[in-house]
Short mmCIF file of C-alpha atoms and ligand atoms in Angstrom, two decimals:
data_model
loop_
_atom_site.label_atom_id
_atom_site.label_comp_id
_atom_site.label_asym_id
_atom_site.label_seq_id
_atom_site.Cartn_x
_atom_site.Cartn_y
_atom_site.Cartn_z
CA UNK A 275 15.02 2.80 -10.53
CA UNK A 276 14.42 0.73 -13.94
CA UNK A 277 14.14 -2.83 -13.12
CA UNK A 278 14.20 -6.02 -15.59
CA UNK A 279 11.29 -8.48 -14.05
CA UNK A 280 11.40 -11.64 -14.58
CA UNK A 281 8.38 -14.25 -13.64
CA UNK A 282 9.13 -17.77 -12.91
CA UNK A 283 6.26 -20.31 -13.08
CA UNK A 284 2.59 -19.47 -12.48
CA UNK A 285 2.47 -17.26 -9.76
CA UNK A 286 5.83 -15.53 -10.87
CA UNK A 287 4.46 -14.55 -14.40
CA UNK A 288 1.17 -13.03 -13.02
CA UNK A 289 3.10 -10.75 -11.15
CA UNK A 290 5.17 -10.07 -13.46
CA UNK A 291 2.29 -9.16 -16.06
CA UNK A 292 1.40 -6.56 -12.84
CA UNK A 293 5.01 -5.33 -13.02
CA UNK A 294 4.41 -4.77 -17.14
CA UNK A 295 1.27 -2.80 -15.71
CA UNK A 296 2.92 -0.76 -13.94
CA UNK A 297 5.38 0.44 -16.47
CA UNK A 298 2.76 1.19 -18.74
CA UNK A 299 1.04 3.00 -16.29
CA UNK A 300 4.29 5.11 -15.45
CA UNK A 301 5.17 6.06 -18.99
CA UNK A 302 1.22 6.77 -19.15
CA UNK A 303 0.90 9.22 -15.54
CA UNK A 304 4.66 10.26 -15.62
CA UNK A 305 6.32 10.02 -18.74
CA UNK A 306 9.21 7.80 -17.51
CA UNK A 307 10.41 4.31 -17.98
CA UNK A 308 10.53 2.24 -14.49
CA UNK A 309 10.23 -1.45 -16.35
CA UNK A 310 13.11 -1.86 -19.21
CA UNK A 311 11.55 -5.29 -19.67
CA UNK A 312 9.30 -8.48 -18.36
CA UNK A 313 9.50 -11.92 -19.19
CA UNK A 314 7.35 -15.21 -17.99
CA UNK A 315 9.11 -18.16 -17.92
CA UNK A 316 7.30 -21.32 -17.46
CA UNK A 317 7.41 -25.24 -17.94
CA UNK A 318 3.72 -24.96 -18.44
CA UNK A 319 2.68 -23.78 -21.62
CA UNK A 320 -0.79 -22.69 -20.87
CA UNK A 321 -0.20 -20.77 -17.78
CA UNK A 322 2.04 -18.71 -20.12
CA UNK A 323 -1.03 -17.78 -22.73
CA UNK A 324 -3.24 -16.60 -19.47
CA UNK A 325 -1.21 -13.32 -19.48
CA UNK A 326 -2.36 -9.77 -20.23
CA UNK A 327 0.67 -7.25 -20.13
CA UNK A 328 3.81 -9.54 -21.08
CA UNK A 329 4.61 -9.36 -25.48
CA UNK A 330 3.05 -12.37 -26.67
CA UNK A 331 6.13 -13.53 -28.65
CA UNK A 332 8.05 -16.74 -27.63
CA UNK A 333 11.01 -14.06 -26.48
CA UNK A 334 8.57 -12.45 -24.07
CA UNK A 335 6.93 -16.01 -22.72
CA UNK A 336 10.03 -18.71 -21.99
CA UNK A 337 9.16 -22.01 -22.34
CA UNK A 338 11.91 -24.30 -20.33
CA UNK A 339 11.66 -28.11 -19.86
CA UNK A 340 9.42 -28.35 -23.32
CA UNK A 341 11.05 -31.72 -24.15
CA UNK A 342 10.65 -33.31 -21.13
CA UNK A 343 7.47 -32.13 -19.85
CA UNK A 344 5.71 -31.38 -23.27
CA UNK A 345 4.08 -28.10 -21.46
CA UNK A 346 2.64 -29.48 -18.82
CA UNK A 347 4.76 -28.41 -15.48
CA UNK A 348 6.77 -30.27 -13.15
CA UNK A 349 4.17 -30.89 -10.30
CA UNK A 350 5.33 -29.46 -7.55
CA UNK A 351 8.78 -30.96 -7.65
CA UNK A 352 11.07 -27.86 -7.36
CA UNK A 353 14.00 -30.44 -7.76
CA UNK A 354 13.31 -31.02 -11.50
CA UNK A 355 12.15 -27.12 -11.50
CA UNK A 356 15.92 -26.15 -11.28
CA UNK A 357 16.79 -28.91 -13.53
CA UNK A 358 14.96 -27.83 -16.36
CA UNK A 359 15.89 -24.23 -15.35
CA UNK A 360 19.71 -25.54 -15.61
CA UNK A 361 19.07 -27.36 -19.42
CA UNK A 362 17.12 -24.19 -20.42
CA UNK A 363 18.06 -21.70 -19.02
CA UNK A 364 20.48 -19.95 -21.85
CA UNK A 365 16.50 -18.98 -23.09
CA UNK A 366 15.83 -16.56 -20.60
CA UNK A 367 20.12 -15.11 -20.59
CA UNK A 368 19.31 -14.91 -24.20
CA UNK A 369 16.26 -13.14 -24.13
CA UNK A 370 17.26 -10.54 -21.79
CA UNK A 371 20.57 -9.84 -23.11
CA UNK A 372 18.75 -8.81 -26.54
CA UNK A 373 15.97 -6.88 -25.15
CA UNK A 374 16.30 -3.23 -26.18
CA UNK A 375 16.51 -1.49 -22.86
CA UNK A 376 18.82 -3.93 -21.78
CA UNK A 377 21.70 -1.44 -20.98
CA UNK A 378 19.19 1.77 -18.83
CA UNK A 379 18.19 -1.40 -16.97
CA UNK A 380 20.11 -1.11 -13.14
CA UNK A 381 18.88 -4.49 -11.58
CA UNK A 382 17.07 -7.13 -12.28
CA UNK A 383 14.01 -8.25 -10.23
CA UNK A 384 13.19 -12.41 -10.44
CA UNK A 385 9.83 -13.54 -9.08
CA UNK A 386 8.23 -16.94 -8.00
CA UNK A 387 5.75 -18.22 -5.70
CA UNK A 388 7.83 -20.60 -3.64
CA UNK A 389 5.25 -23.45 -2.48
CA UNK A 390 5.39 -24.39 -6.44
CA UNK A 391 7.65 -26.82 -8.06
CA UNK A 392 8.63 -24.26 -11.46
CA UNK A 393 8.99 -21.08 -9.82
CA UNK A 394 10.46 -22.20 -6.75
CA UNK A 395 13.28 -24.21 -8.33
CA UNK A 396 14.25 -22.27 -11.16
CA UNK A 397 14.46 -18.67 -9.45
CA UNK A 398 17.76 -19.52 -7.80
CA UNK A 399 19.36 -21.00 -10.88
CA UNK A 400 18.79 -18.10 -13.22
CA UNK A 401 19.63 -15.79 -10.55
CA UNK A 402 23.29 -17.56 -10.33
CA UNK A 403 23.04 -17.46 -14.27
CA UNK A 404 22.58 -13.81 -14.17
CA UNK A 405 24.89 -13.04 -11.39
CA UNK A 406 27.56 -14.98 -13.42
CA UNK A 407 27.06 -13.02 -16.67
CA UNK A 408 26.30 -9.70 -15.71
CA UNK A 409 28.57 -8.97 -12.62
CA UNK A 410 27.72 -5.26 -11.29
CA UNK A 411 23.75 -5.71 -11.62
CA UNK A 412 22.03 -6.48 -8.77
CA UNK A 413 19.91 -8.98 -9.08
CA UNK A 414 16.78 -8.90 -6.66
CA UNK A 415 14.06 -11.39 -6.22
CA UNK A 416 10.74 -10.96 -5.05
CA UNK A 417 9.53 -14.62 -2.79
CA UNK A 418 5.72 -14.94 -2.75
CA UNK A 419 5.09 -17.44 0.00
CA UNK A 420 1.88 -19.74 0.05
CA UNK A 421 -1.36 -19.62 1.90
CA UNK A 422 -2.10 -21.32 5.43
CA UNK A 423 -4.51 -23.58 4.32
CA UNK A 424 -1.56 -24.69 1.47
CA UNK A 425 0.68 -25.23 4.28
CA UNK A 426 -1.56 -27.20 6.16
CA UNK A 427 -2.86 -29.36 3.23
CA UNK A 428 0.67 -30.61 1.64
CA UNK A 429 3.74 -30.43 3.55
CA UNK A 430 5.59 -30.29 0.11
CA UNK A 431 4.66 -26.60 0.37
CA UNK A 432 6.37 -25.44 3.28
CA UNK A 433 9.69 -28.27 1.82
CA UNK A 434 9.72 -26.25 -1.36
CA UNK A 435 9.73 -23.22 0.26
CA UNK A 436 12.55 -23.80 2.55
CA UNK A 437 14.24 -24.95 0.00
CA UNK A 438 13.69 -21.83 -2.39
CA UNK A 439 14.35 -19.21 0.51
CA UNK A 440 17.58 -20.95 1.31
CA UNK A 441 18.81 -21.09 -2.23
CA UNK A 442 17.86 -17.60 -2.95
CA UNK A 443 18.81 -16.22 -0.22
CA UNK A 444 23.01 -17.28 -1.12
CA UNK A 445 22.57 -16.20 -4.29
CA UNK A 446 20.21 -12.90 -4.82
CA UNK A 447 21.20 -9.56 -3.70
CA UNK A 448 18.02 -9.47 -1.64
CA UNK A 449 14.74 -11.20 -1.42
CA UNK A 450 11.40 -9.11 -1.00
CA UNK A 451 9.49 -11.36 0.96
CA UNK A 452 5.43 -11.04 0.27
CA UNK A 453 3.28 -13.54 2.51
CA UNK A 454 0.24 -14.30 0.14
CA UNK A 455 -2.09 -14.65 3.97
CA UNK A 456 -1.39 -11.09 4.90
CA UNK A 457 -3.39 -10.07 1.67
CA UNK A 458 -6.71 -12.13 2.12
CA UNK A 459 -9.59 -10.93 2.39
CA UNK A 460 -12.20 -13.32 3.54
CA UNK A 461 -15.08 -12.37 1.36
CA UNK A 462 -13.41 -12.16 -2.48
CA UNK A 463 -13.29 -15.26 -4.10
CA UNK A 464 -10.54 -17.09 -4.75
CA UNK A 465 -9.43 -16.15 -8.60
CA UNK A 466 -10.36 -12.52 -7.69
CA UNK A 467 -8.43 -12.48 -4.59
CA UNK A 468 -5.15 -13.77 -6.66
CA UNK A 469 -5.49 -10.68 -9.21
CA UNK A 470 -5.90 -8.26 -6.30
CA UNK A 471 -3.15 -9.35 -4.36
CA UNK A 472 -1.01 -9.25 -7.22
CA UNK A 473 -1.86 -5.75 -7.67
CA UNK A 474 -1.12 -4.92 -3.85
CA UNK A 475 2.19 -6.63 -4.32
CA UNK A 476 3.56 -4.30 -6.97
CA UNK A 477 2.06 -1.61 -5.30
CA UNK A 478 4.73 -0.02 -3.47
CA UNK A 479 7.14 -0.61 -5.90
CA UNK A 480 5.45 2.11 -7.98
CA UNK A 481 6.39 5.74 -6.22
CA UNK A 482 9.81 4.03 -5.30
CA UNK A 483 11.40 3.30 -8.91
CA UNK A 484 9.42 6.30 -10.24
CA UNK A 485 11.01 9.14 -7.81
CA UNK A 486 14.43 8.89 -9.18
CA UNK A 487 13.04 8.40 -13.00
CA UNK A 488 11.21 11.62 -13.45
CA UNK A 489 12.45 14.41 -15.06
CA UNK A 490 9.79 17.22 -14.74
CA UNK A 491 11.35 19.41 -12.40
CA UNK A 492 8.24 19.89 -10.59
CA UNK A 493 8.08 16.63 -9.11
CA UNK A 494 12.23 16.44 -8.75
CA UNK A 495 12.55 16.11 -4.94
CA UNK A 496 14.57 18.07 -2.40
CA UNK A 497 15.92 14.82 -1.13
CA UNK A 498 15.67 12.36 -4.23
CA UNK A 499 15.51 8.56 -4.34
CA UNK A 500 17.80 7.72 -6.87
CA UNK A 501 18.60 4.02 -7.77
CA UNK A 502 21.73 4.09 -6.31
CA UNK A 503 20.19 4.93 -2.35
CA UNK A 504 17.40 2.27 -2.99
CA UNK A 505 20.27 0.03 -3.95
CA UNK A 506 22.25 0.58 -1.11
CA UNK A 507 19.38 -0.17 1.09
CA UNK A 508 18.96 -3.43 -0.26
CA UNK A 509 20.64 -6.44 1.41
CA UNK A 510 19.01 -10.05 2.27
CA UNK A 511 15.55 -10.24 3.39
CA UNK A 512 13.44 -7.47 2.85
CA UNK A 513 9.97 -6.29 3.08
CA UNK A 514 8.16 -3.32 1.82
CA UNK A 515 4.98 -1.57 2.31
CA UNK A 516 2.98 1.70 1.44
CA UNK A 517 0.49 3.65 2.92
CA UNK A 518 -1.50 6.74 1.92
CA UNK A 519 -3.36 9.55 3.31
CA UNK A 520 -6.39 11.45 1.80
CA UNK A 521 -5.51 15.37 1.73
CA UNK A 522 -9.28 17.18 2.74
CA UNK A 523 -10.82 18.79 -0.58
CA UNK A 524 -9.56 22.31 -1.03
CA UNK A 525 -13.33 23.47 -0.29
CA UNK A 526 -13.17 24.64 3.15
CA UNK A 527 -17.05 25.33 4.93
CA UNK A 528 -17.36 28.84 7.05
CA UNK A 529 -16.50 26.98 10.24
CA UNK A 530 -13.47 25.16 9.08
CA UNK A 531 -12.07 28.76 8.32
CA UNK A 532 -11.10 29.68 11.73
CA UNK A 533 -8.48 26.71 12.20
CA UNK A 534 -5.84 28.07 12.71
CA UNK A 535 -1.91 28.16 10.91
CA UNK A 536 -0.45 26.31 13.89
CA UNK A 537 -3.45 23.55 13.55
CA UNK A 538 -3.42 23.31 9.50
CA UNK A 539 0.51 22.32 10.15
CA UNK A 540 -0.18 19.71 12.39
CA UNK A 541 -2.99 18.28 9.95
CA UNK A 542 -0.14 18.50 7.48
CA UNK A 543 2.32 15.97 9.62
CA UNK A 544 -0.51 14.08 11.15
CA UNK A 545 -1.32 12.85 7.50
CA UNK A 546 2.29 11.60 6.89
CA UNK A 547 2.45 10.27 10.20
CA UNK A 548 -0.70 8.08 9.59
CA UNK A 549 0.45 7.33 6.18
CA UNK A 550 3.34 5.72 7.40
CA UNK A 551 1.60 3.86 10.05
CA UNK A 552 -0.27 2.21 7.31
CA UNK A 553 2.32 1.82 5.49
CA UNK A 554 3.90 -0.20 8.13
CA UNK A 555 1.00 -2.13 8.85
CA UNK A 556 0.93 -2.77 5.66
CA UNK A 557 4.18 -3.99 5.03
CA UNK A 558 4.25 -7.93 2.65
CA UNK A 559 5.57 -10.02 5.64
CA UNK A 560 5.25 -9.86 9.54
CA UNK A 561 8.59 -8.26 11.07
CA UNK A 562 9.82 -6.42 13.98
CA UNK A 563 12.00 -3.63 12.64
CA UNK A 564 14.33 -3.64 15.27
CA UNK A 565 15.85 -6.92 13.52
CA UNK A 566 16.43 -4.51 10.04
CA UNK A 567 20.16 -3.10 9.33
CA UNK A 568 18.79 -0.81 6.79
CA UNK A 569 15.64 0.98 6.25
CA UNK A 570 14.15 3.46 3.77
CA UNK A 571 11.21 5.43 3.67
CA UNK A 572 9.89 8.13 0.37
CA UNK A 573 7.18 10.29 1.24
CA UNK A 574 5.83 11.41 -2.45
CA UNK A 575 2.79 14.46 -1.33
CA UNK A 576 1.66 17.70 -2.69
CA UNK A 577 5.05 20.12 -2.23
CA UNK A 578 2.69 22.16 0.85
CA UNK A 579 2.44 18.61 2.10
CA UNK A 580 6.07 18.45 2.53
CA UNK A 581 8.21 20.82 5.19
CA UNK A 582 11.53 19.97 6.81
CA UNK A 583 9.14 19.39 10.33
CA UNK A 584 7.40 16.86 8.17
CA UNK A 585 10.72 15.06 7.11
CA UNK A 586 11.85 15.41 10.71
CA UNK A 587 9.00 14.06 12.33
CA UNK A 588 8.60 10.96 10.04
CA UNK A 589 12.74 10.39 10.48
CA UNK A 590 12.35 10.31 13.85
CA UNK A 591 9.34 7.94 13.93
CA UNK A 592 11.21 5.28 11.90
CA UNK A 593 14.47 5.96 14.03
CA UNK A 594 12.28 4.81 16.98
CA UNK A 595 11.16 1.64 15.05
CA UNK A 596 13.88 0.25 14.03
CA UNK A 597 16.93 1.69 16.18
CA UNK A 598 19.51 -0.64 14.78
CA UNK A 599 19.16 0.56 11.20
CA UNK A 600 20.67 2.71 8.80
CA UNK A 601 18.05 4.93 7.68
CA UNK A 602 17.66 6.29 4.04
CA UNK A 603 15.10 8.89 3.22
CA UNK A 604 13.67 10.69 -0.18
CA UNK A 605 10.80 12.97 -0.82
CA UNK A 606 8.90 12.93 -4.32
CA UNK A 607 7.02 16.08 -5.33
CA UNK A 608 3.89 15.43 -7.47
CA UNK A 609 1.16 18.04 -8.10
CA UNK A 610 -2.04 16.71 -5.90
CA UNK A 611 -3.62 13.53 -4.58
CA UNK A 612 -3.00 11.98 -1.61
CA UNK A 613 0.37 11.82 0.92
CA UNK A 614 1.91 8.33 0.63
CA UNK A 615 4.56 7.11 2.27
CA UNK A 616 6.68 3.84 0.71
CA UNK A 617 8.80 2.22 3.75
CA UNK A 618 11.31 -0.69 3.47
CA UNK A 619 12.90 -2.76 6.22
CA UNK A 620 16.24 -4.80 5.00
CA UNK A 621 18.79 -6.87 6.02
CA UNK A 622 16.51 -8.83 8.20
CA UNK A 623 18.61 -10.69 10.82
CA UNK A 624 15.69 -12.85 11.89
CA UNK A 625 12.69 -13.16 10.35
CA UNK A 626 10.31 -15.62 12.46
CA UNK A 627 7.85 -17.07 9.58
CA UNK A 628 11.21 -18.09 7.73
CA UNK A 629 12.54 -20.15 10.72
CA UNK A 630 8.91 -22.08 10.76
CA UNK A 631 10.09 -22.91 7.59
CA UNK A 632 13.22 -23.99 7.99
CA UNK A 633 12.02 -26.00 10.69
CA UNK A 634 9.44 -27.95 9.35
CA UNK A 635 11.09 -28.11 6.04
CA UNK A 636 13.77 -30.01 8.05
CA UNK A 637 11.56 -32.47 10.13
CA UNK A 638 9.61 -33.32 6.86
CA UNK A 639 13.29 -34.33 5.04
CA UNK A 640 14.12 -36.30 7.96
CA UNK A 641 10.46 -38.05 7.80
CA UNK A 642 11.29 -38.82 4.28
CA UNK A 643 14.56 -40.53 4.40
CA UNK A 644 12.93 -42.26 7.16
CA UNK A 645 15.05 -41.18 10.13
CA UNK A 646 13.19 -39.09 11.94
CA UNK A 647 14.33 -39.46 15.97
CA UNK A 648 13.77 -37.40 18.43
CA UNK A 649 15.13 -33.91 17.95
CA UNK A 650 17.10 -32.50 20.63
CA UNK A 651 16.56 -29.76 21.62
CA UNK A 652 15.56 -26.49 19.44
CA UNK A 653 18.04 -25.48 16.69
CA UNK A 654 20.12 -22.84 17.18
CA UNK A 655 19.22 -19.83 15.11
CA UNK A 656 17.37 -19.72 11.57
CA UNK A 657 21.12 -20.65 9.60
CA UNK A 658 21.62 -23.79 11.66
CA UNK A 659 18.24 -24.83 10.81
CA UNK A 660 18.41 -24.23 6.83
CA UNK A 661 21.88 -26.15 7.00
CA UNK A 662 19.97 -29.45 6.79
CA UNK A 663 18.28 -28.60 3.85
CA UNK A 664 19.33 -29.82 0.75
CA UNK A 665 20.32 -26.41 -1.79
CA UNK A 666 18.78 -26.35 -5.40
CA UNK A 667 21.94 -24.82 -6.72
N1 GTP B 49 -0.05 -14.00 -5.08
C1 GTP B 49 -0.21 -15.01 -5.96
N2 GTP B 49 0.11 -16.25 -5.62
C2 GTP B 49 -0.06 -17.24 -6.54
C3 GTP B 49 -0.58 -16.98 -7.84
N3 GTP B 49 -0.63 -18.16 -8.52
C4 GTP B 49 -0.16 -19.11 -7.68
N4 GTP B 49 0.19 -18.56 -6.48
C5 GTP B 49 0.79 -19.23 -5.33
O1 GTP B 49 2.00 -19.81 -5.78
C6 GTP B 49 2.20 -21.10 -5.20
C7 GTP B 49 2.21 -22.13 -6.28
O2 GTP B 49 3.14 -21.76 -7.21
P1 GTP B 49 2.87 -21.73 -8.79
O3 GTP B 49 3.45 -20.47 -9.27
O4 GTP B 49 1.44 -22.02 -9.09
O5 GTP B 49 3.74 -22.97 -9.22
P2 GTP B 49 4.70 -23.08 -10.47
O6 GTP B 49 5.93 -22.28 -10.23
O7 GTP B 49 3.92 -22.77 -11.71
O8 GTP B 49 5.14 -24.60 -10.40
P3 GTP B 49 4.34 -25.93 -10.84
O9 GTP B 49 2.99 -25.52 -11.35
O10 GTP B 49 4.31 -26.74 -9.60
O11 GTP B 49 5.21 -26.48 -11.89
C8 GTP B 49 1.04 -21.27 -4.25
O12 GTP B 49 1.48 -20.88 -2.96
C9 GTP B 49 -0.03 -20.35 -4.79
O13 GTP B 49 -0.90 -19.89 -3.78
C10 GTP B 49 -0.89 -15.63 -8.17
O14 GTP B 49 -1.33 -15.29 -9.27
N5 GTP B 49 -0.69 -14.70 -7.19
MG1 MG B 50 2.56 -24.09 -12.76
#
């Protein structure tokens, strides 16, 4: 699948860069183009200059809001985020209706960290401006939500996220959900722990859009994941994960030799069986899969990795996870390395970190228009508590 990225504030652009990354390194390790394009768009001018991967022109790196907030952001209000988004945001339509690979491009992905106040407000309004102007592409976004000890420090946070989710979520195609907690790890330090996270969010994006891009027949699946089933398994909130599996060095010592045909088989599934268990342990937000409507999973392997008993058994597994889904599957030859297995859970019909949101998000609206009494009762279900918040679009 190609995708057109597109970063929104701060955290949206750095991801984006990882996005342009990943491209390279596609074209680089498989000779195929997965990224048809990547912007940054920004109200703050220096965040923009901080990238690595993104073209350096003023067509790659958006400036909105310039003569308002003379490149310095919109502090954390995602209210004037959207506004300046609204004013400017012919820029970005602009930008990516002249980029060359405009027309192989079959959706476009938006991305924003939504605790901010750029990001998190302008996501929703370009993705209405791009759904407006370019009926027939999907467009996707990608929601990176904020730490606990952001949460717990300004209560802005968890009102701007609210906010965001609800807006994006009536607009966008679907929203890829990553939880910035899930990927901390307690002994990096703070700056290093952003660029490695980044790089674990666009992760599992990589064997996914590559499967159906390759043209070497060797690595042309039996099953392949074209754009068209990824798209299909994309509706509303969605999460995604990878796992991977070391194959044992081809090197075998005198004992090892006896194993057996039957046992070397069951090595063979055991490894995709434990790839997808990381891969679901793995996954960018905390689910339960029985609340998906659709599910994929691509296990990309060595071909001897891959048997019909393989496919079988890993079907079967997911079947068991998440019985209420529609399950799409794809395998993706490649020549060695390791067995990984890519697994996505959509069409979320509850997802409980969300409803936190909404819920907070609607006590700390009430709090400031100073008419907070005492709530009866719990709301109904996640839409009854996002209908109190106020929609950027
Ligand atoms: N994963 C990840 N999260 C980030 C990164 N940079 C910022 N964030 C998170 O994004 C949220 C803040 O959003 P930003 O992107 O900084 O805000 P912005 O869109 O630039 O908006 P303003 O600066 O408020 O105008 C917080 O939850 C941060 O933890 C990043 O590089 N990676
Ligand atoms: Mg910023």
């Amino acid at each position: 699948m190609k995708l057109m990225v597109i970063g929104l504030g701060q955290c949206g652009s750095r991801v984006a860069d990882e996005y342009a990354r990943l491209g390279q390194r596609a074209h680089g390790e498989r000779g195929t183009t997965i990224v048809t394009g990547t912007f940054a768009v920004n109200t703050d001018q220096t965040d923009l200059t901080g990238l690595s991967h993104i073209g350096s022109d003023y067509m790659h790196r958006i400036l909105i809001g310039g003569r308002k907030t003379w490149g310095h952001g919109v502090g954390k209000v995602n209210e004037m985020g959207a506004e300046l988004a609204r004013e400017d945001g012919d820029k970005v339509i602009d930008a990516v209706r002249t980029s060359p690979l405009f027309y192989q491009t079959h959706a476009f992905l938006l991305i924003a960290g939504t605790a901010g106040g750029t990001g998190s407000g302008a996501i929703s309004i370009i993705a209405q401006m791009l759904k407006e102007r370019y009926i027939g592409k999907p467009v996707y976004s990608l929601c990176v939500l904020p730490f606990e000890h952001e949460e717990v420090a300004e209560l802005r946070s968890v009102y701007n996220t609210a906010t965001c989710l609800k807006s994006i979520h009536s607009v966008a195609d679907g929203v890829f959900l990553a939880d910035n907690q899930r990927y901390v790890r307690k002994d990096a330090s703070l700056a290093m722990n952003l660029s490695r996270i980044n790089r674990q969010i666009v992760e599992p994006f990589y064997d996914l859009m590559c499967a159906g891009e390759v043209t070497n027949v060797r690595h042309v699946g039996a099953k392949t994941m074209d754009a068209g089933d990824i798209m299909q398994s994309i509706d509303g909130w969605t999460a995604i994960g990878c796992g991977s599996t070391d194959i044992p060095r081809g090197f075998r010592f005198p004992w090892e030799l006896s194993k057996t045909g039957f046992r070397e088989k069951s090595g063979e599934t055991l490894r995709a069986m434990q790839a997808m268990d990381a891969a679901v342990s793995e996954l960018s937000i905390a689910l339960n899969p029985e609340d998906a409507g659709r599910a994929l999973y691509l296990l990309a392997a060595p071909t001897k990795e891959m048997s019909m008993d393989i496919a079988k058994g890993l079907g079967d597994y997911l079947r068991e996870l998440a019985e209420n889904a529609v399950i799409r599957a794809g395998d993706f030859p490649r020549d060695r390395g390791s067995v990984n297995v890519t697994i996505l859970f959509s069409q979320l019909a509850f997802v409980q970190k969300i409803r936190d949101y909404y819920d907070r998000a609607s006590a700390f609206a009430m709090t400031q228009k100073d008419r907070l009494k005492e709530t009866t009762g719990r709301l109904r279900d996640m839409e009854d508590a996002a209908k109190g918040l106020p929609s950027l679009i």
